[in-house]
PDB file of C-alpha atoms in Angstrom:
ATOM      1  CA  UNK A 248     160.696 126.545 224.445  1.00  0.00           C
ATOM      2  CA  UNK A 249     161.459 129.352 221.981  1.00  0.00           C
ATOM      3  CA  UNK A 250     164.227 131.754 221.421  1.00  0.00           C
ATOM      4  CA  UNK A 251     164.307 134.959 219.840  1.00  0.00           C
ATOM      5  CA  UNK A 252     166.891 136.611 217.593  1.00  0.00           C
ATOM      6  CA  UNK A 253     166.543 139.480 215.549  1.00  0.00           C
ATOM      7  CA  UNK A 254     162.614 140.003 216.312  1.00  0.00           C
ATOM      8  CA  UNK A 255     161.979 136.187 215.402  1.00  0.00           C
ATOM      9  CA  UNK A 256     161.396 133.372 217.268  1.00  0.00           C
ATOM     10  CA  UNK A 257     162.545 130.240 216.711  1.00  0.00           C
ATOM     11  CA  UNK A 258     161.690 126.697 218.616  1.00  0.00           C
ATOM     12  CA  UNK A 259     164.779 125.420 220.592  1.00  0.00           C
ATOM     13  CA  UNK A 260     165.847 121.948 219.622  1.00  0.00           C
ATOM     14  CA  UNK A 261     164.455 119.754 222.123  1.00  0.00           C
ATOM     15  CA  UNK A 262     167.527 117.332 223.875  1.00  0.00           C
ATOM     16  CA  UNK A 263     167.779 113.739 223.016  1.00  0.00           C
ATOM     17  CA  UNK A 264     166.561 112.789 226.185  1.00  0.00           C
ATOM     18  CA  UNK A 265     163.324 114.005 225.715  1.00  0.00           C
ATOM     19  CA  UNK A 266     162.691 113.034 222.117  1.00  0.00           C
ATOM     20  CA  UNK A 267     159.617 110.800 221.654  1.00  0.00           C
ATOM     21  CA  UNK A 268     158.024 109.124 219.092  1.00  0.00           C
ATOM     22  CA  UNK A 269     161.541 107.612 217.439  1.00  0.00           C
ATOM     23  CA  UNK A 270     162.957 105.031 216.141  1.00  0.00           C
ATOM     24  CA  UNK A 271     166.714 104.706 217.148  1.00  0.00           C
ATOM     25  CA  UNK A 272     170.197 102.767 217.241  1.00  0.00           C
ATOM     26  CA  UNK A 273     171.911 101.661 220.223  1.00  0.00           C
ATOM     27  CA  UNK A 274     175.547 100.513 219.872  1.00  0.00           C
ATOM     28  CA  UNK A 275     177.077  98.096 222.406  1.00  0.00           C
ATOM     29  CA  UNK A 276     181.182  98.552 223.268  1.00  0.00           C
ATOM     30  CA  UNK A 277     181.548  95.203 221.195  1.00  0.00           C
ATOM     31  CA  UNK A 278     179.828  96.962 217.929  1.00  0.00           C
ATOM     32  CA  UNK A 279     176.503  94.757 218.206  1.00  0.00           C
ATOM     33  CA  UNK A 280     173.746  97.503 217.268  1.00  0.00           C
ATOM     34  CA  UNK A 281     169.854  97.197 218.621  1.00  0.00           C
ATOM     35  CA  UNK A 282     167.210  99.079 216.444  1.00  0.00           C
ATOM     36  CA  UNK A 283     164.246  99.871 218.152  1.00  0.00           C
ATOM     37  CA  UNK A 284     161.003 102.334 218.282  1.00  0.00           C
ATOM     38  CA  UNK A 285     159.475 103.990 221.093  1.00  0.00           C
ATOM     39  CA  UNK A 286     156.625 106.713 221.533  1.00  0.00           C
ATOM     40  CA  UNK A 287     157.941 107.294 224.919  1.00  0.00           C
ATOM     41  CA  UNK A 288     160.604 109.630 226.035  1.00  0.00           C
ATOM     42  CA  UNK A 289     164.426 108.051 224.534  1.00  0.00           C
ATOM     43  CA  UNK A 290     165.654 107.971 227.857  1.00  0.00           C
ATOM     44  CA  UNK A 291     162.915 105.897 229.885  1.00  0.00           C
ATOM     45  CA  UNK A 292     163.023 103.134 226.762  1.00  0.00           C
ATOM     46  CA  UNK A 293     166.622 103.752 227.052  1.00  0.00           C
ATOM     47  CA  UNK A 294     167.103 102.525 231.005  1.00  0.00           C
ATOM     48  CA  UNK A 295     164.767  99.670 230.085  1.00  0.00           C
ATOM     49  CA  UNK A 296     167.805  98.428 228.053  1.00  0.00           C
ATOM     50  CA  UNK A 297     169.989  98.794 230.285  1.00  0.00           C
ATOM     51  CA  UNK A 298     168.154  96.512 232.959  1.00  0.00           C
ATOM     52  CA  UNK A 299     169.964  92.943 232.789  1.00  0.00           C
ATOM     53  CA  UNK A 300     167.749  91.142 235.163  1.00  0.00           C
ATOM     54  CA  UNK A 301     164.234  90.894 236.590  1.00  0.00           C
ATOM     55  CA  UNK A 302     160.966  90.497 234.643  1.00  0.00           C
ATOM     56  CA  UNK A 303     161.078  92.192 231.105  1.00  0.00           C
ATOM     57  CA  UNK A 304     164.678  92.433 229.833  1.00  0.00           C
ATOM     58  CA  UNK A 305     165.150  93.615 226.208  1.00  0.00           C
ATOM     59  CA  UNK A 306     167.484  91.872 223.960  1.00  0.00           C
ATOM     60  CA  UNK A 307     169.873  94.901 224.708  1.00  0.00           C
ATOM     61  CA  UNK A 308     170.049  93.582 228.654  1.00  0.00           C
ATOM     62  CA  UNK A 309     170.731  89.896 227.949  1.00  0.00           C
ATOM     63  CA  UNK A 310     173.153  90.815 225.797  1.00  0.00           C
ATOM     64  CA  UNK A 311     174.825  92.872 228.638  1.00  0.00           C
ATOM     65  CA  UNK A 312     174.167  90.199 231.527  1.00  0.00           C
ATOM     66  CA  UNK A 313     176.053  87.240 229.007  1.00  0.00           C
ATOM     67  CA  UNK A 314     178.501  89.486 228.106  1.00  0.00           C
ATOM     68  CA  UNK A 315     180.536  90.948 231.657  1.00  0.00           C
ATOM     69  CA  UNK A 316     182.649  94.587 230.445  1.00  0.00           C
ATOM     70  CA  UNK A 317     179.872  95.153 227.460  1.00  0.00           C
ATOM     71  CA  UNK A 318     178.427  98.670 227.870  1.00  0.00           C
ATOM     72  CA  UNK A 319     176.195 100.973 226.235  1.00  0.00           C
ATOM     73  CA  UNK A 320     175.969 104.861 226.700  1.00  0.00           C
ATOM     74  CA  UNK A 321     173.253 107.172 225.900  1.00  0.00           C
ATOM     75  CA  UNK A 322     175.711 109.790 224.259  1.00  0.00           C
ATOM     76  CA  UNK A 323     176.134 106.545 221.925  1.00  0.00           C
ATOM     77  CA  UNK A 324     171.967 106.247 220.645  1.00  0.00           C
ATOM     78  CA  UNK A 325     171.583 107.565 217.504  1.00  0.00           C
ATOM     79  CA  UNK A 326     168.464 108.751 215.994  1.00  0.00           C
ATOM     80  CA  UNK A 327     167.003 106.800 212.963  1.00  0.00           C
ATOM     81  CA  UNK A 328     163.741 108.657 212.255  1.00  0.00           C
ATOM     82  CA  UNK A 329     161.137 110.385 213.770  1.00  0.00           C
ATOM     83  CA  UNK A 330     157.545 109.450 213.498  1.00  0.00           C
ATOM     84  CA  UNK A 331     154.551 110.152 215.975  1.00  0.00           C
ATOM     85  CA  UNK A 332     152.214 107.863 214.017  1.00  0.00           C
ATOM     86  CA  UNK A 333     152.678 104.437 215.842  1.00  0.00           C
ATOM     87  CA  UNK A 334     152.483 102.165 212.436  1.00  0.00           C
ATOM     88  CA  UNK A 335     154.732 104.196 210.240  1.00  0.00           C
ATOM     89  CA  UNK A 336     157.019 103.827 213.631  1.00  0.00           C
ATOM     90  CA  UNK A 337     157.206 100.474 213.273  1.00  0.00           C
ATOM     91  CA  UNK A 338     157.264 100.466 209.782  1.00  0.00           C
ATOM     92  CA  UNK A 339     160.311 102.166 209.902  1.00  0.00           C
ATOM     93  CA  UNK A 340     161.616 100.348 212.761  1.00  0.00           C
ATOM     94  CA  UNK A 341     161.601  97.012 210.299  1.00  0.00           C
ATOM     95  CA  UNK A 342     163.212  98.842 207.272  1.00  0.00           C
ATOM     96  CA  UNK A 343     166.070  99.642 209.064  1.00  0.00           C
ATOM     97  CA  UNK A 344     166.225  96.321 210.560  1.00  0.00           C
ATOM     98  CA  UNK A 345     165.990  94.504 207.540  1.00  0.00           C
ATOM     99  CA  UNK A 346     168.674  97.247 206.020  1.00  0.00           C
ATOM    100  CA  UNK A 347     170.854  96.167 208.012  1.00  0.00           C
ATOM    101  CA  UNK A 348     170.455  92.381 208.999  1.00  0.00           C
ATOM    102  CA  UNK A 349     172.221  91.400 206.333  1.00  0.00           C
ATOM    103  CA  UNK A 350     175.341  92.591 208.396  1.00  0.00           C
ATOM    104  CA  UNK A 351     174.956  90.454 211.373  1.00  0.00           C
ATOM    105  CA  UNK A 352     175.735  92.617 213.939  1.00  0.00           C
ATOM    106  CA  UNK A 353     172.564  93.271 215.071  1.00  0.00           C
ATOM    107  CA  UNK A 354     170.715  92.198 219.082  1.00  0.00           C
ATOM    108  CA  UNK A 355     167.465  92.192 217.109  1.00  0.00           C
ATOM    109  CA  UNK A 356     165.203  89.037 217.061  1.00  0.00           C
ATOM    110  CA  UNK A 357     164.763  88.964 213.600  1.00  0.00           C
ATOM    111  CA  UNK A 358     161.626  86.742 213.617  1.00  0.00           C
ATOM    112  CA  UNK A 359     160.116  89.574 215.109  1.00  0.00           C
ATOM    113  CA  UNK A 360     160.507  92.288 212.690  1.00  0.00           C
ATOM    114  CA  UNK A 361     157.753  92.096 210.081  1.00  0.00           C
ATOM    115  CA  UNK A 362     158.774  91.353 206.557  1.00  0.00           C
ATOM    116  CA  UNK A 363     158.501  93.771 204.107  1.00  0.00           C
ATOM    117  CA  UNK A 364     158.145  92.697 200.224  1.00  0.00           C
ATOM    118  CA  UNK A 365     159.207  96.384 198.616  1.00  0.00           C
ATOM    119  CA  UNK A 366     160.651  95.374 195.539  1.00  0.00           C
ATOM    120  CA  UNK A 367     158.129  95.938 193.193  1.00  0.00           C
ATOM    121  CA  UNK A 368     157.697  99.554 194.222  1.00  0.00           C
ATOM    122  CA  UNK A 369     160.690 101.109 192.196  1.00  0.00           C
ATOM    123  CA  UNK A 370     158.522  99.934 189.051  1.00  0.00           C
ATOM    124  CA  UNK A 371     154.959 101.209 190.439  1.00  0.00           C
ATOM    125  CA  UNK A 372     156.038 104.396 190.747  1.00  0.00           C
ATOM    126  CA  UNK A 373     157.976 104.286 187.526  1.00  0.00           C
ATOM    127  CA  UNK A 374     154.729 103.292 185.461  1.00  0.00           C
ATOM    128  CA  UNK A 375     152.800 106.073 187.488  1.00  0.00           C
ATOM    129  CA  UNK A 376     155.375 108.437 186.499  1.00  0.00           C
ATOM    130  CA  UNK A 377     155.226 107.445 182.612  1.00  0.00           C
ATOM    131  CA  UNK A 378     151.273 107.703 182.722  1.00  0.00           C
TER     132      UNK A 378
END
């Protein structure tokens, strides 16, 4: 939708719960973080987390079914990026993994995030740069 003020319009910022195409952070009570991507709407990927039994629980709902008083809140995702295009998605989805694996405190299955080998990147562009 679209406001107007002054004679212009301007496109309404569109709530969280509708945001597709994202790649986001959910934080558990205990401070365990998931990072994930979706090109569906936040809040449908979101109540798939949140499912602790039956067929397809996410990492996010095992966690909450072995761990009784653990909760997560929607007011609590944060937004990482956004990105329609469903490679850069989960490009981005394993840079921010790998960011912050290092810390531990993630629910991801790291042997599922795709390694990324970046470091010689900061000198490409550096030699295109001098050229």
């Amino acid at each position: 939708s679209f406001s107007r003020l002054e004679g212009n319009f301007f496109k309404d910022k569109q709530p969280k719960h509708l945001l597709n195409g994202v790649v986001y952070q959910i934080r558990c009570s205990c401070g365990l973080r998931y990072i994930g991507e979706t090109s569906r709407c936040l809040k449908v990927r979101f109540d798939e987390h949140c499912k602790s039994q039956g067929a397809n629980v996410t990492e996010v709902g095992k966690h909450l079914a072995e761990s009784p008083g653990h909760t997560i809140s929607f007011n609590e995702v944060k937004i990482l990026s956004f990105e329609q295009n469903t490679r850069k998605r989960r490009f981005l989805e394993s840079l921010f993994i790998q960011e912050n694996a290092s810390e531990h405190a993630l629910l991801n299955d790291n042997l599922k995030s795709v390694p990324l080998y970046l470091f010689n990147l900061p000198r490409i562009y550096q030699r295109r740069n001098d050229e």
